[in-house]
Amino acid sequence: MNSELDLALERVIRAPRSAVWAAWIDPRQFEQWWIPAPMACRVDLWEPSMGGAFVTSVSEDGENFVPHMDACFLLVEHLERIVFTNALDSHWHPADPTPDRITAEITLVDHPEGTLYRAVVRHADPAARTHHEELGFFEGWGAATAQLAGKAEEAGAAHGAE
């Protein structure tokens, strides 16, 4: 990690990696946690494999959705790592260069209490990193990660009860 260009968030999620992975890969689960509440997320195009599309929309009222993310998956390693970018759109066209262009790497590692979840978000330059941090990276990604943890922990507890 380059502290001048990257932002990172790490959390232990008290659920098995399979539950955290499912919350990331299953578009219906993903919609439930990706955007901090009370905003709503809709998955418009979802191909979680190398080169696949990652397109979402958001809504404040749950009815009127606007585009949010038009990105692509760069790498998807089962139960271990997901890398995506919005520097390329879902059709591999270069996106307009703006400070909100990122490449994010999500890693899942076994932990004695469940899963160590880590998100590293990479930026093109220090100004873009600072801009993302000032926009509320830690608050927004932190809230979404808390929602992911809740979803995965609920699913992990339900699976453990079977």
PDB file of C-alpha atoms in Angstrom:
ATOM      1  CA  MET A   1       0.000   0.000   0.000  1.00  0.00           C
ATOM      2  CA  ASN A   2       1.217   3.471  -0.891  1.00  0.00           C
ATOM      3  CA  SER A   3      -0.003   5.873   1.808  1.00  0.00           C
ATOM      4  CA  GLU A   4       0.247   8.830  -0.598  1.00  0.00           C
ATOM      5  CA  LEU A   5      -2.070   7.217  -3.168  1.00  0.00           C
ATOM      6  CA  ASP A   6      -4.156   4.604  -1.342  1.00  0.00           C
ATOM      7  CA  LEU A   7      -6.877   4.475   1.271  1.00  0.00           C
ATOM      8  CA  ALA A   8      -7.507   1.290   3.233  1.00  0.00           C
ATOM      9  CA  LEU A   9     -10.157  -0.127   5.483  1.00  0.00           C
ATOM     10  CA  GLU A  10      -9.812  -3.304   7.511  1.00  0.00           C
ATOM     11  CA  ARG A  11     -12.331  -5.127   9.681  1.00  0.00           C
ATOM     12  CA  VAL A  12     -12.828  -8.537  11.217  1.00  0.00           C
ATOM     13  CA  ILE A  13     -16.205  -9.881  10.137  1.00  0.00           C
ATOM     14  CA  ARG A  14     -17.526 -12.561  12.463  1.00  0.00           C
ATOM     15  CA  ALA A  15     -18.570 -14.870   9.664  1.00  0.00           C
ATOM     16  CA  PRO A  16     -16.849 -17.478   7.514  1.00  0.00           C
ATOM     17  CA  ARG A  17     -15.164 -16.319   4.302  1.00  0.00           C
ATOM     18  CA  SER A  18     -17.823 -18.148   2.291  1.00  0.00           C
ATOM     19  CA  ALA A  19     -20.543 -15.895   3.749  1.00  0.00           C
ATOM     20  CA  VAL A  20     -18.550 -12.707   3.101  1.00  0.00           C
ATOM     21  CA  TRP A  21     -17.730 -13.935  -0.403  1.00  0.00           C
ATOM     22  CA  ALA A  22     -21.386 -14.695  -1.144  1.00  0.00           C
ATOM     23  CA  ALA A  23     -22.399 -11.200  -0.010  1.00  0.00           C
ATOM     24  CA  TRP A  24     -19.922  -9.801  -2.536  1.00  0.00           C
ATOM     25  CA  ILE A  25     -20.636 -12.136  -5.458  1.00  0.00           C
ATOM     26  CA  ASP A  26     -24.419 -12.589  -5.278  1.00  0.00           C
ATOM     27  CA  PRO A  27     -25.920  -9.434  -6.820  1.00  0.00           C
ATOM     28  CA  ARG A  28     -29.071  -9.586  -4.652  1.00  0.00           C
ATOM     29  CA  GLN A  29     -26.985  -9.679  -1.480  1.00  0.00           C
ATOM     30  CA  PHE A  30     -24.591  -7.042  -2.849  1.00  0.00           C
ATOM     31  CA  GLU A  31     -27.489  -4.628  -3.394  1.00  0.00           C
ATOM     32  CA  GLN A  32     -28.368  -4.853   0.296  1.00  0.00           C
ATOM     33  CA  TRP A  33     -25.068  -3.521   1.624  1.00  0.00           C
ATOM     34  CA  TRP A  34     -23.009  -1.739  -1.082  1.00  0.00           C
ATOM     35  CA  ILE A  35     -24.454   1.746  -0.527  1.00  0.00           C
ATOM     36  CA  PRO A  36     -24.747   3.210   2.975  1.00  0.00           C
ATOM     37  CA  ALA A  37     -28.354   3.243   4.189  1.00  0.00           C
ATOM     38  CA  PRO A  38     -30.781   4.851   3.718  1.00  0.00           C
ATOM     39  CA  MET A  39     -29.698   4.977   0.056  1.00  0.00           C
ATOM     40  CA  ALA A  40     -30.698   1.988  -2.067  1.00  0.00           C
ATOM     41  CA  CYS A  41     -28.540   0.160  -4.606  1.00  0.00           C
ATOM     42  CA  ARG A  42     -29.597  -1.673  -7.746  1.00  0.00           C
ATOM     43  CA  VAL A  43     -27.306  -3.979  -9.696  1.00  0.00           C
ATOM     44  CA  ASP A  44     -27.813  -3.305 -13.393  1.00  0.00           C
ATOM     45  CA  LEU A  45     -25.112  -5.534 -14.884  1.00  0.00           C
ATOM     46  CA  TRP A  46     -23.132  -8.053 -12.862  1.00  0.00           C
ATOM     47  CA  GLU A  47     -20.465 -10.405 -14.183  1.00  0.00           C
ATOM     48  CA  PRO A  48     -18.103 -11.174 -11.271  1.00  0.00           C
ATOM     49  CA  SER A  49     -15.291 -12.714 -13.286  1.00  0.00           C
ATOM     50  CA  MET A  50     -12.107 -11.375 -14.848  1.00  0.00           C
ATOM     51  CA  GLY A  51     -13.112  -8.634 -17.298  1.00  0.00           C
ATOM     52  CA  GLY A  52     -16.780  -8.807 -16.288  1.00  0.00           C
ATOM     53  CA  ALA A  53     -19.139  -5.863 -15.906  1.00  0.00           C
ATOM     54  CA  PHE A  54     -19.883  -4.137 -12.590  1.00  0.00           C
ATOM     55  CA  VAL A  55     -22.712  -1.618 -13.085  1.00  0.00           C
ATOM     56  CA  THR A  56     -24.876  -0.205 -10.298  1.00  0.00           C
ATOM     57  CA  SER A  57     -27.417   2.548  -9.768  1.00  0.00           C
ATOM     58  CA  VAL A  58     -28.459   4.310  -6.560  1.00  0.00           C
ATOM     59  CA  SER A  59     -31.639   5.848  -5.250  1.00  0.00           C
ATOM     60  CA  GLU A  60     -32.627   8.044  -2.349  1.00  0.00           C
ATOM     61  CA  ASP A  61     -36.271   6.897  -2.413  1.00  0.00           C
ATOM     62  CA  GLY A  62     -35.918   3.299  -3.638  1.00  0.00           C
ATOM     63  CA  GLU A  63     -37.818   4.105  -6.833  1.00  0.00           C
ATOM     64  CA  ASN A  64     -35.877   6.647  -8.889  1.00  0.00           C
ATOM     65  CA  PHE A  65     -32.408   5.275  -9.633  1.00  0.00           C
ATOM     66  CA  VAL A  66     -29.461   7.140 -11.135  1.00  0.00           C
ATOM     67  CA  PRO A  67     -26.158   5.699 -12.398  1.00  0.00           C
ATOM     68  CA  HIS A  68     -23.561   5.066  -9.716  1.00  0.00           C
ATOM     69  CA  MET A  69     -20.774   2.756 -10.869  1.00  0.00           C
ATOM     70  CA  ASP A  70     -19.856   1.689 -14.384  1.00  0.00           C
ATOM     71  CA  ALA A  71     -16.804  -0.471 -13.841  1.00  0.00           C
ATOM     72  CA  CYS A  72     -15.259  -3.817 -14.571  1.00  0.00           C
ATOM     73  CA  PHE A  73     -13.790  -6.631 -12.543  1.00  0.00           C
ATOM     74  CA  LEU A  74     -10.068  -7.056 -13.137  1.00  0.00           C
ATOM     75  CA  LEU A  75      -9.566 -10.133 -10.989  1.00  0.00           C
ATOM     76  CA  VAL A  76     -11.843 -12.481  -9.085  1.00  0.00           C
ATOM     77  CA  GLU A  77     -10.072 -15.187  -7.073  1.00  0.00           C
ATOM     78  CA  HIS A  78     -12.644 -17.460  -5.437  1.00  0.00           C
ATOM     79  CA  LEU A  79     -13.004 -16.804  -1.688  1.00  0.00           C
ATOM     80  CA  GLU A  80      -9.825 -14.689  -1.626  1.00  0.00           C
ATOM     81  CA  ARG A  81      -9.704 -11.526  -3.691  1.00  0.00           C
ATOM     82  CA  ILE A  82     -11.724  -9.180  -5.883  1.00  0.00           C
ATOM     83  CA  VAL A  83     -10.159  -6.326  -7.837  1.00  0.00           C
ATOM     84  CA  PHE A  84     -12.267  -3.845  -9.786  1.00  0.00           C
ATOM     85  CA  THR A  85     -11.829  -0.456 -11.399  1.00  0.00           C
ATOM     86  CA  ASN A  86     -13.964   2.371 -12.695  1.00  0.00           C
ATOM     87  CA  ALA A  87     -11.035   3.693 -14.752  1.00  0.00           C
ATOM     88  CA  LEU A  88     -12.449   1.365 -17.424  1.00  0.00           C
ATOM     89  CA  ASP A  89     -16.197   1.091 -17.913  1.00  0.00           C
ATOM     90  CA  SER A  90     -18.160  -2.144 -18.156  1.00  0.00           C
ATOM     91  CA  HIS A  91     -17.321  -2.385 -21.872  1.00  0.00           C
ATOM     92  CA  TRP A  92     -13.577  -1.775 -21.302  1.00  0.00           C
ATOM     93  CA  HIS A  93     -13.696   1.770 -22.643  1.00  0.00           C
ATOM     94  CA  PRO A  94     -11.471   4.240 -20.798  1.00  0.00           C
ATOM     95  CA  ALA A  95     -13.543   6.359 -18.442  1.00  0.00           C
ATOM     96  CA  ASP A  96     -13.214  10.125 -18.420  1.00  0.00           C
ATOM     97  CA  PRO A  97     -10.344  10.981 -16.094  1.00  0.00           C
ATOM     98  CA  THR A  98     -11.764  12.449 -12.917  1.00  0.00           C
ATOM     99  CA  PRO A  99     -10.624  12.359  -9.290  1.00  0.00           C
ATOM    100  CA  ASP A 100     -13.181   9.644  -8.494  1.00  0.00           C
ATOM    101  CA  ARG A 101     -11.458   6.998 -10.653  1.00  0.00           C
ATOM    102  CA  ILE A 102     -10.230   4.148  -8.483  1.00  0.00           C
ATOM    103  CA  THR A 103      -8.962   0.618  -8.516  1.00  0.00           C
ATOM    104  CA  ALA A 104     -10.078  -1.321  -5.454  1.00  0.00           C
ATOM    105  CA  GLU A 105      -8.714  -4.568  -4.094  1.00  0.00           C
ATOM    106  CA  ILE A 106     -10.814  -6.553  -1.647  1.00  0.00           C
ATOM    107  CA  THR A 107      -9.141  -9.402   0.220  1.00  0.00           C
ATOM    108  CA  LEU A 108     -10.630 -12.036   2.496  1.00  0.00           C
ATOM    109  CA  VAL A 109      -8.403 -13.966   4.899  1.00  0.00           C
ATOM    110  CA  ASP A 110      -9.334 -16.526   7.536  1.00  0.00           C
ATOM    111  CA  HIS A 111      -9.182 -15.075  11.043  1.00  0.00           C
ATOM    112  CA  PRO A 112      -9.729 -16.802  14.418  1.00  0.00           C
ATOM    113  CA  GLU A 113     -12.926 -14.758  14.821  1.00  0.00           C
ATOM    114  CA  GLY A 114     -14.157 -15.150  11.229  1.00  0.00           C
ATOM    115  CA  THR A 115     -12.813 -13.256   8.217  1.00  0.00           C
ATOM    116  CA  LEU A 116     -10.295 -10.451   7.992  1.00  0.00           C
ATOM    117  CA  TYR A 117     -11.780  -8.127   5.359  1.00  0.00           C
ATOM    118  CA  ARG A 118      -9.523  -5.544   3.769  1.00  0.00           C
ATOM    119  CA  ALA A 119     -10.309  -2.976   1.107  1.00  0.00           C
ATOM    120  CA  VAL A 120      -7.483  -0.994  -0.477  1.00  0.00           C
ATOM    121  CA  VAL A 121      -8.621   1.768  -2.815  1.00  0.00           C
ATOM    122  CA  ARG A 122      -5.945   3.064  -5.166  1.00  0.00           C
ATOM    123  CA  HIS A 123      -5.900   6.521  -6.745  1.00  0.00           C
ATOM    124  CA  ALA A 124      -3.924   8.020  -9.623  1.00  0.00           C
ATOM    125  CA  ASP A 125      -2.322  10.806  -7.619  1.00  0.00           C
ATOM    126  CA  PRO A 126      -2.208  12.255  -4.088  1.00  0.00           C
ATOM    127  CA  ALA A 127      -4.811  14.911  -4.929  1.00  0.00           C
ATOM    128  CA  ALA A 128      -7.348  12.254  -5.979  1.00  0.00           C
ATOM    129  CA  ARG A 129      -6.653  10.280  -2.792  1.00  0.00           C
ATOM    130  CA  THR A 130      -7.112  13.396  -0.648  1.00  0.00           C
ATOM    131  CA  HIS A 131     -10.295  14.297  -2.542  1.00  0.00           C
ATOM    132  CA  HIS A 132     -11.764  10.813  -1.917  1.00  0.00           C
ATOM    133  CA  GLU A 133     -10.842  10.972   1.767  1.00  0.00           C
ATOM    134  CA  GLU A 134     -12.420  14.435   2.107  1.00  0.00           C
ATOM    135  CA  LEU A 135     -15.588  13.205   0.380  1.00  0.00           C
ATOM    136  CA  GLY A 136     -15.974  10.746   3.254  1.00  0.00           C
ATOM    137  CA  PHE A 137     -14.171   7.560   2.247  1.00  0.00           C
ATOM    138  CA  PHE A 138     -13.878   6.247   5.791  1.00  0.00           C
ATOM    139  CA  GLU A 139     -17.461   7.111   6.683  1.00  0.00           C
ATOM    140  CA  GLY A 140     -18.993   5.782   3.454  1.00  0.00           C
ATOM    141  CA  TRP A 141     -16.877   2.673   2.942  1.00  0.00           C
ATOM    142  CA  GLY A 142     -16.991   2.099   6.710  1.00  0.00           C
ATOM    143  CA  ALA A 143     -20.801   2.174   6.730  1.00  0.00           C
ATOM    144  CA  ALA A 144     -20.992  -0.125   3.707  1.00  0.00           C
ATOM    145  CA  THR A 145     -18.501  -2.522   5.323  1.00  0.00           C
ATOM    146  CA  ALA A 146     -20.572  -2.551   8.516  1.00  0.00           C
ATOM    147  CA  GLN A 147     -23.630  -3.424   6.412  1.00  0.00           C
ATOM    148  CA  LEU A 148     -21.626  -6.154   4.652  1.00  0.00           C
ATOM    149  CA  ALA A 149     -20.588  -7.518   8.056  1.00  0.00           C
ATOM    150  CA  GLY A 150     -24.203  -7.573   9.226  1.00  0.00           C
ATOM    151  CA  LYS A 151     -25.318  -9.394   6.094  1.00  0.00           C
ATOM    152  CA  ALA A 152     -22.486 -11.941   6.215  1.00  0.00           C
ATOM    153  CA  GLU A 153     -22.801 -12.507   9.967  1.00  0.00           C
ATOM    154  CA  GLU A 154     -26.547 -13.083   9.594  1.00  0.00           C
ATOM    155  CA  ALA A 155     -25.967 -15.540   6.745  1.00  0.00           C
ATOM    156  CA  GLY A 156     -23.128 -17.246   8.626  1.00  0.00           C
ATOM    157  CA  ALA A 157     -25.299 -17.646  11.735  1.00  0.00           C
ATOM    158  CA  ALA A 158     -28.182 -19.048   9.657  1.00  0.00           C
ATOM    159  CA  HIS A 159     -25.816 -21.497   7.948  1.00  0.00           C
ATOM    160  CA  GLY A 160     -24.352 -22.548  11.308  1.00  0.00           C
ATOM    161  CA  ALA A 161     -27.841 -23.195  12.681  1.00  0.00           C
ATOM    162  CA  GLU A 162     -28.626 -25.674   9.895  1.00  0.00           C
TER     163      GLU A 162
END
